[in-house]
CSV table of C-alpha atoms in Angstrom, one decimal:
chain,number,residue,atom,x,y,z
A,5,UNK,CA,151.3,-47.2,-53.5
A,6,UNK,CA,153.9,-48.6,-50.8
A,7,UNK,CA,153.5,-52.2,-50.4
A,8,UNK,CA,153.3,-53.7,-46.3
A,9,UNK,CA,153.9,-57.0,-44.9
A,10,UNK,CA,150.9,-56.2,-42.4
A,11,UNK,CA,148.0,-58.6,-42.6
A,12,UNK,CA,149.4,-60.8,-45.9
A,13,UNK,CA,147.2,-63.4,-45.3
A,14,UNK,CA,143.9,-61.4,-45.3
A,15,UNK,CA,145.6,-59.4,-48.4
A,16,UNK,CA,145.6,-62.6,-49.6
A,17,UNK,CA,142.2,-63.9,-49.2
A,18,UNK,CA,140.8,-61.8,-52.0
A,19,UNK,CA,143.3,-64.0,-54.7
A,20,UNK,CA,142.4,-67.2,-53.1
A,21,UNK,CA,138.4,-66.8,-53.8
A,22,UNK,CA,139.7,-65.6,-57.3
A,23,UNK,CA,142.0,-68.7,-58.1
A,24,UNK,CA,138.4,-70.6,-56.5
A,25,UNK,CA,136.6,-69.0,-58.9
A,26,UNK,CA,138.9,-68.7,-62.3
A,27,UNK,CA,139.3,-72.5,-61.1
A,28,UNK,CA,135.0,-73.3,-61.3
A,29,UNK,CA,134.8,-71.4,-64.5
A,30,UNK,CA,136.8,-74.0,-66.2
A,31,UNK,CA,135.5,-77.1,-64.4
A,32,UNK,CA,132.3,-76.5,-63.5
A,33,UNK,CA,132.2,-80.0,-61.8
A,34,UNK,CA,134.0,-78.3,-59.1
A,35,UNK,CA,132.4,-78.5,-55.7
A,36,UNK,CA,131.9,-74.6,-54.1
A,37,UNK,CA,129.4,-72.9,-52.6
A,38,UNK,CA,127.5,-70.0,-55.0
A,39,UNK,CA,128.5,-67.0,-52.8
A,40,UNK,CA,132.3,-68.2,-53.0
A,41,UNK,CA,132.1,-67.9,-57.4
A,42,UNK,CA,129.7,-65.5,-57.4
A,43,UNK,CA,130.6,-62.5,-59.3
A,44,UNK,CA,130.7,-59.9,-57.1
A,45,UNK,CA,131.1,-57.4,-59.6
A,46,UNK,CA,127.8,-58.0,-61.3
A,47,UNK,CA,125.5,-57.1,-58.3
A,48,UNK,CA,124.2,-53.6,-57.6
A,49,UNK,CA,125.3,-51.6,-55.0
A,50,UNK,CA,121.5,-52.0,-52.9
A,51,UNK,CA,121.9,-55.7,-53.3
A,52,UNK,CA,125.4,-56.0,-51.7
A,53,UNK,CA,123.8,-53.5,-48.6
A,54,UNK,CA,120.7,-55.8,-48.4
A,55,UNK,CA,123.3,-58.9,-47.9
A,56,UNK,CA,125.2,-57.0,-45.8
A,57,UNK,CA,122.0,-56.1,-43.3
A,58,UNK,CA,121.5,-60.0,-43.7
A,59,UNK,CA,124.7,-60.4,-42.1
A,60,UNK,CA,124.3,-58.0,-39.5
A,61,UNK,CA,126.3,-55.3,-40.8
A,62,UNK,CA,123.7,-52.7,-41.3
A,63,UNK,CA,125.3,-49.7,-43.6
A,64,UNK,CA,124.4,-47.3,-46.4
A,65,UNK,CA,126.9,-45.7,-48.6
A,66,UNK,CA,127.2,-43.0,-45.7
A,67,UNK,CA,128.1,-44.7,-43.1
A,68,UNK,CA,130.3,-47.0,-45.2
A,69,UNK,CA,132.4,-43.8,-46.7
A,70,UNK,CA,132.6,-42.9,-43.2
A,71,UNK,CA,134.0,-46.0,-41.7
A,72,UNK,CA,136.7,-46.2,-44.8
A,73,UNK,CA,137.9,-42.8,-43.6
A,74,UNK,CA,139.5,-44.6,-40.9
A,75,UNK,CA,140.8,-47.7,-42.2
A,76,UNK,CA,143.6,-48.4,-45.3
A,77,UNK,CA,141.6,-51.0,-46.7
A,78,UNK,CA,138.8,-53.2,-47.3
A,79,UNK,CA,140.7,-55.8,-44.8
A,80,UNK,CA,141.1,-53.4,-42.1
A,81,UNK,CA,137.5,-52.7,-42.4
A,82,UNK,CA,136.6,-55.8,-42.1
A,83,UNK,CA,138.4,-56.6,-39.3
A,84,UNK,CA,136.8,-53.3,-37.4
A,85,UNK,CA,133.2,-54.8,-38.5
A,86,UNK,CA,133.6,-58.3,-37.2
A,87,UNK,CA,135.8,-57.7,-34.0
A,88,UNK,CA,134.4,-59.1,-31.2
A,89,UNK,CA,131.5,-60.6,-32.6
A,90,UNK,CA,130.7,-64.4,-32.6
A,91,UNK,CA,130.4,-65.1,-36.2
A,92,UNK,CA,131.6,-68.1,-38.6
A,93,UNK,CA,134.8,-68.1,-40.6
A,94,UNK,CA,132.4,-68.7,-43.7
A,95,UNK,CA,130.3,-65.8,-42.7
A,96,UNK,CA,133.0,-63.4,-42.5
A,97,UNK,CA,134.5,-64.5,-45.7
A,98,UNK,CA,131.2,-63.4,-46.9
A,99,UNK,CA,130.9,-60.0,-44.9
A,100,UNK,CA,134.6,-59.9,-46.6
A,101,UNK,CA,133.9,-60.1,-50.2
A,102,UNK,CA,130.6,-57.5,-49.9
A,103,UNK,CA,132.9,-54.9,-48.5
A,104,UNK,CA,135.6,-55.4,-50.7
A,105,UNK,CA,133.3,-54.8,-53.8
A,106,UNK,CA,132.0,-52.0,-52.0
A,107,UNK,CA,135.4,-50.5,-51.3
A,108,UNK,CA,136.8,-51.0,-54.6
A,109,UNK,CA,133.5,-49.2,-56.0
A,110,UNK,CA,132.9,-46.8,-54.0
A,111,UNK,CA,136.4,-45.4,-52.3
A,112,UNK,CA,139.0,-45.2,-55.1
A,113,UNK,CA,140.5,-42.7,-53.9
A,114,UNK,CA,142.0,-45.3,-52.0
A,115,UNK,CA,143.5,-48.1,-53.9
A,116,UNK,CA,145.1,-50.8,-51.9
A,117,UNK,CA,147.1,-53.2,-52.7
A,118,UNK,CA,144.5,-56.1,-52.8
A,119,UNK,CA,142.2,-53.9,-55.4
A,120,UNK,CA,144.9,-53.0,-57.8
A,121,UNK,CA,146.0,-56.8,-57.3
A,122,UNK,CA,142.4,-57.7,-57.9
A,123,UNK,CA,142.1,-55.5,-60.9
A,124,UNK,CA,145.2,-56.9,-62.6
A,125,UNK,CA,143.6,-60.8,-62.3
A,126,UNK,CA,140.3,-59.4,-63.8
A,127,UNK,CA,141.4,-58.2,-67.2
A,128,UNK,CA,144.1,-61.0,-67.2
A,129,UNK,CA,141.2,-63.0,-66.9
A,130,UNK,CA,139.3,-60.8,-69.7
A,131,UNK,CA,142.5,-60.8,-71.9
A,132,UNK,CA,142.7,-64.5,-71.7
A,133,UNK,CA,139.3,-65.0,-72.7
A,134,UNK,CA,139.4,-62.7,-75.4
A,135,UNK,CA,136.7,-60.4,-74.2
A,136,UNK,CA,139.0,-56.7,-74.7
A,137,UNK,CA,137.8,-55.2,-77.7
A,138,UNK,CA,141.1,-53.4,-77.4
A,139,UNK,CA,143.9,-54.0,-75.0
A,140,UNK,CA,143.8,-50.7,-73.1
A,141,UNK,CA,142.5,-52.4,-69.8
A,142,UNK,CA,145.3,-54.5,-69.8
A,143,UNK,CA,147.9,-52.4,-70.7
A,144,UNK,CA,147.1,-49.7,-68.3
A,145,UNK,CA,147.4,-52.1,-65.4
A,146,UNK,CA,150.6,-53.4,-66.2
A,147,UNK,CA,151.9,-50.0,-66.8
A,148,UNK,CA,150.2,-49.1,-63.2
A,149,UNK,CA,152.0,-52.2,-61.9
A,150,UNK,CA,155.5,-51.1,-63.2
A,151,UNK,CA,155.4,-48.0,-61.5
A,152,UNK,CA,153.9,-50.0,-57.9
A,153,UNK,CA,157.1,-52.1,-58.3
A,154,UNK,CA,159.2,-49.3,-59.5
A,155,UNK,CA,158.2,-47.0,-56.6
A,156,UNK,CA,159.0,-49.8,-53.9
A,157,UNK,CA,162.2,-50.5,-55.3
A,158,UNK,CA,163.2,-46.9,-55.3
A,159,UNK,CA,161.9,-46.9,-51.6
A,160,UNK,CA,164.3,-49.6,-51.0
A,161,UNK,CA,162.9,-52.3,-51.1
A,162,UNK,CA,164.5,-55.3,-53.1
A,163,UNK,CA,163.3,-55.8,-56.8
A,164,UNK,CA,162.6,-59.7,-56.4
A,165,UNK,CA,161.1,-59.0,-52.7
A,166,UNK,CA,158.8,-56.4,-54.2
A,167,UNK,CA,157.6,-58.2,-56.9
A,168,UNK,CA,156.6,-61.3,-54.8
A,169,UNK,CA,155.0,-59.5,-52.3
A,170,UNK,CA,152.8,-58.3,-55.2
A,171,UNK,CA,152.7,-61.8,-56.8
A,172,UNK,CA,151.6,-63.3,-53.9
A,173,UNK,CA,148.0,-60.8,-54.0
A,174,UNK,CA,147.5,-62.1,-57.4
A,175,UNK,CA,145.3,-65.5,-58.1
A,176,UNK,CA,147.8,-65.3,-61.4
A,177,UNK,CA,151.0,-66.2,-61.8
A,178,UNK,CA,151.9,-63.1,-63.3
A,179,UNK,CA,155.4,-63.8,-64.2
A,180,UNK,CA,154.2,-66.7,-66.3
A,181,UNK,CA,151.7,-64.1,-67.7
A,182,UNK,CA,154.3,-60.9,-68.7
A,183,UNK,CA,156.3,-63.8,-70.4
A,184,UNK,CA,153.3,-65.0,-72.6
A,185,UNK,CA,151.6,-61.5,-73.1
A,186,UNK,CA,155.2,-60.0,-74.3
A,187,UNK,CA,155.3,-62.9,-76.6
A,188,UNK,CA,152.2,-62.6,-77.7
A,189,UNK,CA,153.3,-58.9,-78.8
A,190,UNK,CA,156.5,-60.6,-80.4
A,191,UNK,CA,154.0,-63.0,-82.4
A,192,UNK,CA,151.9,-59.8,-83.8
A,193,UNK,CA,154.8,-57.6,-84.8
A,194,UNK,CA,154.8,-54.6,-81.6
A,195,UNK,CA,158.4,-54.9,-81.3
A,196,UNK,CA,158.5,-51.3,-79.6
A,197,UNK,CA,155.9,-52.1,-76.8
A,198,UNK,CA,157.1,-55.8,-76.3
A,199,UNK,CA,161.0,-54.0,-75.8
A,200,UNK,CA,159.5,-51.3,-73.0
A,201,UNK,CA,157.9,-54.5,-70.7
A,202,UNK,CA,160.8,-56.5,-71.3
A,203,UNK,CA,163.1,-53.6,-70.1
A,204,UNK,CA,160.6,-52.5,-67.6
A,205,UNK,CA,159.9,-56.1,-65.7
A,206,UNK,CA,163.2,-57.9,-66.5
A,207,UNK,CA,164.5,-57.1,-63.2
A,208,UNK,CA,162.1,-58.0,-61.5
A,209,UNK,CA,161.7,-61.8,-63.1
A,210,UNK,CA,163.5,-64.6,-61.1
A,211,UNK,CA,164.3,-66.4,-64.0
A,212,UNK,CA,166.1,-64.1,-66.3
A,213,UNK,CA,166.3,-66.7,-68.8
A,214,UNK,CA,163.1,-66.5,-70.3
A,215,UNK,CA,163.4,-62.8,-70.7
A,216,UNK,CA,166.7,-63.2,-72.1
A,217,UNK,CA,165.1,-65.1,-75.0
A,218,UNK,CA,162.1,-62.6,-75.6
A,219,UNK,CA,165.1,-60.0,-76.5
A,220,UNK,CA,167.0,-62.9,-78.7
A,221,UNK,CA,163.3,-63.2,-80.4
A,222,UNK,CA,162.8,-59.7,-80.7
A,223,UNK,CA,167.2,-59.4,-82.1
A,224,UNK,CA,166.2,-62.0,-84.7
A,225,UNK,CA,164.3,-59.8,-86.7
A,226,UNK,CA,166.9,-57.4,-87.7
A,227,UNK,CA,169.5,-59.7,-87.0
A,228,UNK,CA,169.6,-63.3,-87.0
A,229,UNK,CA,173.5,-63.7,-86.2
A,230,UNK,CA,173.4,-61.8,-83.3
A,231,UNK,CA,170.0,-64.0,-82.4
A,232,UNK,CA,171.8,-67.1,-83.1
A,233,UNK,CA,175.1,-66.0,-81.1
A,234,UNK,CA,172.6,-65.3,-78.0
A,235,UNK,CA,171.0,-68.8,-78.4
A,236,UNK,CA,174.2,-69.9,-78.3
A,237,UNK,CA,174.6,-68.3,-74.5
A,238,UNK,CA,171.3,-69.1,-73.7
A,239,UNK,CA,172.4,-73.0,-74.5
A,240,UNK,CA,174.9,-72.8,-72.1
A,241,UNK,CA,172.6,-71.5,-69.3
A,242,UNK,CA,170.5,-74.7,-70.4
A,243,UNK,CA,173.4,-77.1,-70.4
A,244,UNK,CA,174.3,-76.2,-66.8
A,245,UNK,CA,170.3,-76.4,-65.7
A,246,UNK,CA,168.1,-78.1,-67.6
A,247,UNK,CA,164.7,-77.0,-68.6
A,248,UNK,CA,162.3,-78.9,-70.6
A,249,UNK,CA,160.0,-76.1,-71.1
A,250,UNK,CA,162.3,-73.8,-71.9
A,251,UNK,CA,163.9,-76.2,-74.6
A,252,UNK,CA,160.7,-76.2,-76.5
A,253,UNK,CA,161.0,-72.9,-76.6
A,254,UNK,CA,163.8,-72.1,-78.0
A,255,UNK,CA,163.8,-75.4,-80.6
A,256,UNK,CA,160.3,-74.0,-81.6
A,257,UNK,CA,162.1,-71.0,-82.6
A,258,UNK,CA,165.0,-72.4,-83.7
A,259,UNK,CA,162.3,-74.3,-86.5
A,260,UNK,CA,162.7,-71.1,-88.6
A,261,UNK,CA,166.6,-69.8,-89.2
A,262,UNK,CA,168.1,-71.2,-86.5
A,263,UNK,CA,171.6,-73.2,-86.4
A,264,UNK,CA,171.4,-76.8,-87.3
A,265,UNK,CA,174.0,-77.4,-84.4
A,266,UNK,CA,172.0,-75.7,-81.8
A,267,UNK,CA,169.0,-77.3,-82.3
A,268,UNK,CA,170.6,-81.1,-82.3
A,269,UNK,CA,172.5,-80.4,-79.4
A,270,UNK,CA,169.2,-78.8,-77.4
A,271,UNK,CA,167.1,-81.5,-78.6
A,272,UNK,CA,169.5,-84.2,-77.2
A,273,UNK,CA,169.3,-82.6,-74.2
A,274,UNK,CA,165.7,-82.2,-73.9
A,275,UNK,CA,165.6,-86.5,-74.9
A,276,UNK,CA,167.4,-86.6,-71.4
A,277,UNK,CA,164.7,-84.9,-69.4
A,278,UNK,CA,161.5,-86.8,-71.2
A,279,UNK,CA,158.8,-87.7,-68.5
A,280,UNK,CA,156.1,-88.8,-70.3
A,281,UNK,CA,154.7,-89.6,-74.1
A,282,UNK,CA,153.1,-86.0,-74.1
A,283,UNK,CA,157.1,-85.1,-73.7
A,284,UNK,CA,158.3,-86.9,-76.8
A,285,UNK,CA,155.6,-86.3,-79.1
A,286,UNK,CA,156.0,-82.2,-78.7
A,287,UNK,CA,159.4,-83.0,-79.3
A,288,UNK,CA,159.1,-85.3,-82.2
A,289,UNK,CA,156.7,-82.2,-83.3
A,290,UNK,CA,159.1,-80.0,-83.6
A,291,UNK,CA,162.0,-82.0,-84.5
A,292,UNK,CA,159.4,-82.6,-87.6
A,293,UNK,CA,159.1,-79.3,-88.5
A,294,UNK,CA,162.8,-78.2,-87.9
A,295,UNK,CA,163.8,-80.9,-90.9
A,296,UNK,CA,161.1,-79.7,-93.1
A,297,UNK,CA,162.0,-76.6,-92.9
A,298,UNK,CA,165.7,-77.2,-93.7
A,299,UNK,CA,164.2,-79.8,-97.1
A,300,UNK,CA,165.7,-82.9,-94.9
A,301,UNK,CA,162.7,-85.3,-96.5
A,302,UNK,CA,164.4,-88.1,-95.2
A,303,UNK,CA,164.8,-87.0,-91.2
A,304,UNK,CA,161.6,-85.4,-91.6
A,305,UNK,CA,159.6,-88.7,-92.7
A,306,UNK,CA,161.4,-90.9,-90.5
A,307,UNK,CA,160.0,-88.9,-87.2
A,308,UNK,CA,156.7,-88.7,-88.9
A,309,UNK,CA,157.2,-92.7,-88.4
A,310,UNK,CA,158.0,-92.4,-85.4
A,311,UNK,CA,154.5,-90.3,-84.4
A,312,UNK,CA,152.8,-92.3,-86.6
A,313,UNK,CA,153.3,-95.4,-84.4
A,314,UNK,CA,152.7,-93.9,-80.9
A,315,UNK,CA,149.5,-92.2,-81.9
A,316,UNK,CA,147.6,-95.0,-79.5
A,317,UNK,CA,149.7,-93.9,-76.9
A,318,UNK,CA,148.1,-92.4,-73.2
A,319,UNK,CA,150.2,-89.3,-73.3
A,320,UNK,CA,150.3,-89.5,-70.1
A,321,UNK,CA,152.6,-92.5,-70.6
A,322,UNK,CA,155.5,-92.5,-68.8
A,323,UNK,CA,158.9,-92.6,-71.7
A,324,UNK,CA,161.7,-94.7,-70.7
A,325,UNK,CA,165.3,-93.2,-72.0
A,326,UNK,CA,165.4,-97.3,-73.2
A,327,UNK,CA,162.7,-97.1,-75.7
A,328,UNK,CA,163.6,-98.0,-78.9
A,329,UNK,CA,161.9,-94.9,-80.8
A,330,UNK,CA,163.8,-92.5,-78.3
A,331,UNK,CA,167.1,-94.2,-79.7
A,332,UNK,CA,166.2,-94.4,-83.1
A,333,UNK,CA,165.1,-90.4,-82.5
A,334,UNK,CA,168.5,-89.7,-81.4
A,335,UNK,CA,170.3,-91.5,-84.5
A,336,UNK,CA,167.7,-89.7,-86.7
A,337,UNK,CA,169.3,-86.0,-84.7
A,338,UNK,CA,173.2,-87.2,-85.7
């Protein structure tokens, strides 16, 4: 499948009513109207036609199969349907996601960019949820996605380039996603199949860094020197641009093995980039946990102190570099 630039906003429009949608399912609260949440995979084929016809777009599965013979996608149908009629943005949206689910259904044989895209967001959205019985759904479609990006790239196009374009269809943010999934594989022991997506995305990733770590995580099992040498790069990557999130990371696993030296030295550096209670708390966390595991009673009970105290705390609190529990943290770290 090669990628084009044509028509990226109505490529798009199929991931915006997805993001709407993932969006309700977690606060229903949410003000929508039904037909942009609605589950458009759940209806039958007859009941999608009889909306259709109530939009003026009278077709059968005939006449639809004979309409996609002409046109690369569900958009480009779309747009053949509605041109030159005086319709609503809102109703075409509508007239939009019927044909879509009708194209994806009926007419694979012609996968476009937006399907596969809106594919890929569905069993995220299953896999999230926990609703695989197995993981085959998902890993087909990042396998299918490799060899998208993989195909574009050996068409010419640029492997960062590529991999937005795709991005950008998605509702996801699927480079946050291939980071946690390929942890997730890390946390359950499939070294082997974690190694494969790591070599087969990591170009693709804008920032390297996290990838970089997934191999240190995946080193660390056979051999924690080499692990801890790598950390020791991956510090200096830190040092140079800071990264709160990424510091967790690495001090969470740092908690078991790692270098005492690393860990005090990334932890001062993550006290330096503290927003807000939430910030110091995960950090005291950890911290906690680091000295337990090395038998340091006395660090580890002092930061348990330290929590103890805040515990009334709005995490959402902003942390001053001033307080006197962030100073007394950093005297606990030396």
């Amino acid at each position: 499948m090669f990628l084009r630039r044509v028509v990226e906003m109505q490529v798009e429009r199929k991931a915006l009513y997805n993001l709407l949608r993932m969006n309700w399912l977690l606060d229903p609260s949410i003000k929508v109207l039904a037909w942009q949440v609605e589950d458009y995979r759940a209806l039958p084929v007859f009941e999608i036609f009889n909306r259709l016809q109530a939009k003026h777009v009278d077709l059968d599965k005939v006449s639809f199969t004979a309409l996609a013979e002409h046109c690369d996608n569900s958009e480009d149908l779309t747009d053949e349907l509605v041109e030159g009629s005086e319709i609503s943005q809102e109703d075409e949206d509508q007239i939009y996601l019927l044909l879509f689910e009708l194209w994806r259904r009926l007419i694979p044989e012609k996968p476009s960019l937006s399907t596969f895209c809106d594919e890929l967001d569905h069993q995220i959205y299953l896999y999230d949820q926990g609703n695989l019985d197995q993981e085959e759904g998902i890993q087909d479609v990042l396998a299918n996605l490799q060899v998208i990006l993989d195909e574009n790239v050996d068409g010419g196009g640029k492997p960062l380039e590529v991999f937005e374009l795709v991005t950008n269809t998605c509702a996801n943010d699927i480079e946050s996603f291939l980071y946690d999934f390929i942890a997730e594989q890390i946390d359950h022991h499939n070294y082997s199949y974690a190694s494969e997506l790591i070599e087969g995305f990591q170009k693709y990733i804008k920032d390297e860094k996290w990838f970089e770590f997934l191999t240190t995580r995946i080193l660390a099992v056979t051999d924690s020197h080499g692990a801890n040498q790598q950390v020791r790069q991956l510090t200096k990557k830190i040092m140079a641009k800071p990264d709160l999130e990424f510091i967790f990371e690495i001090l969470t696993f740092l908690v078991q093995d790692g270098e005492k030296e690393a860990f005090v030295k990334l932890a001062k550096k993550g006290v330096s980039l503290l927003q807000t209670e939430e910030d110091f708390r995960d950090l005291l966390l950890i911290s906690s946990d680091f000295f337990h595991h090395l038998d340091l009673e006395k660090q580890e009970d002092a930061i348990k102190k330290i929590l103890q105290a805040r515990h009334r705390k709005s995490i959402a609190e902003h942390v001053k570099a001033q307080d006197s529990d962030v100073q007394q943290f950093v005297k606990i770290l030396e």
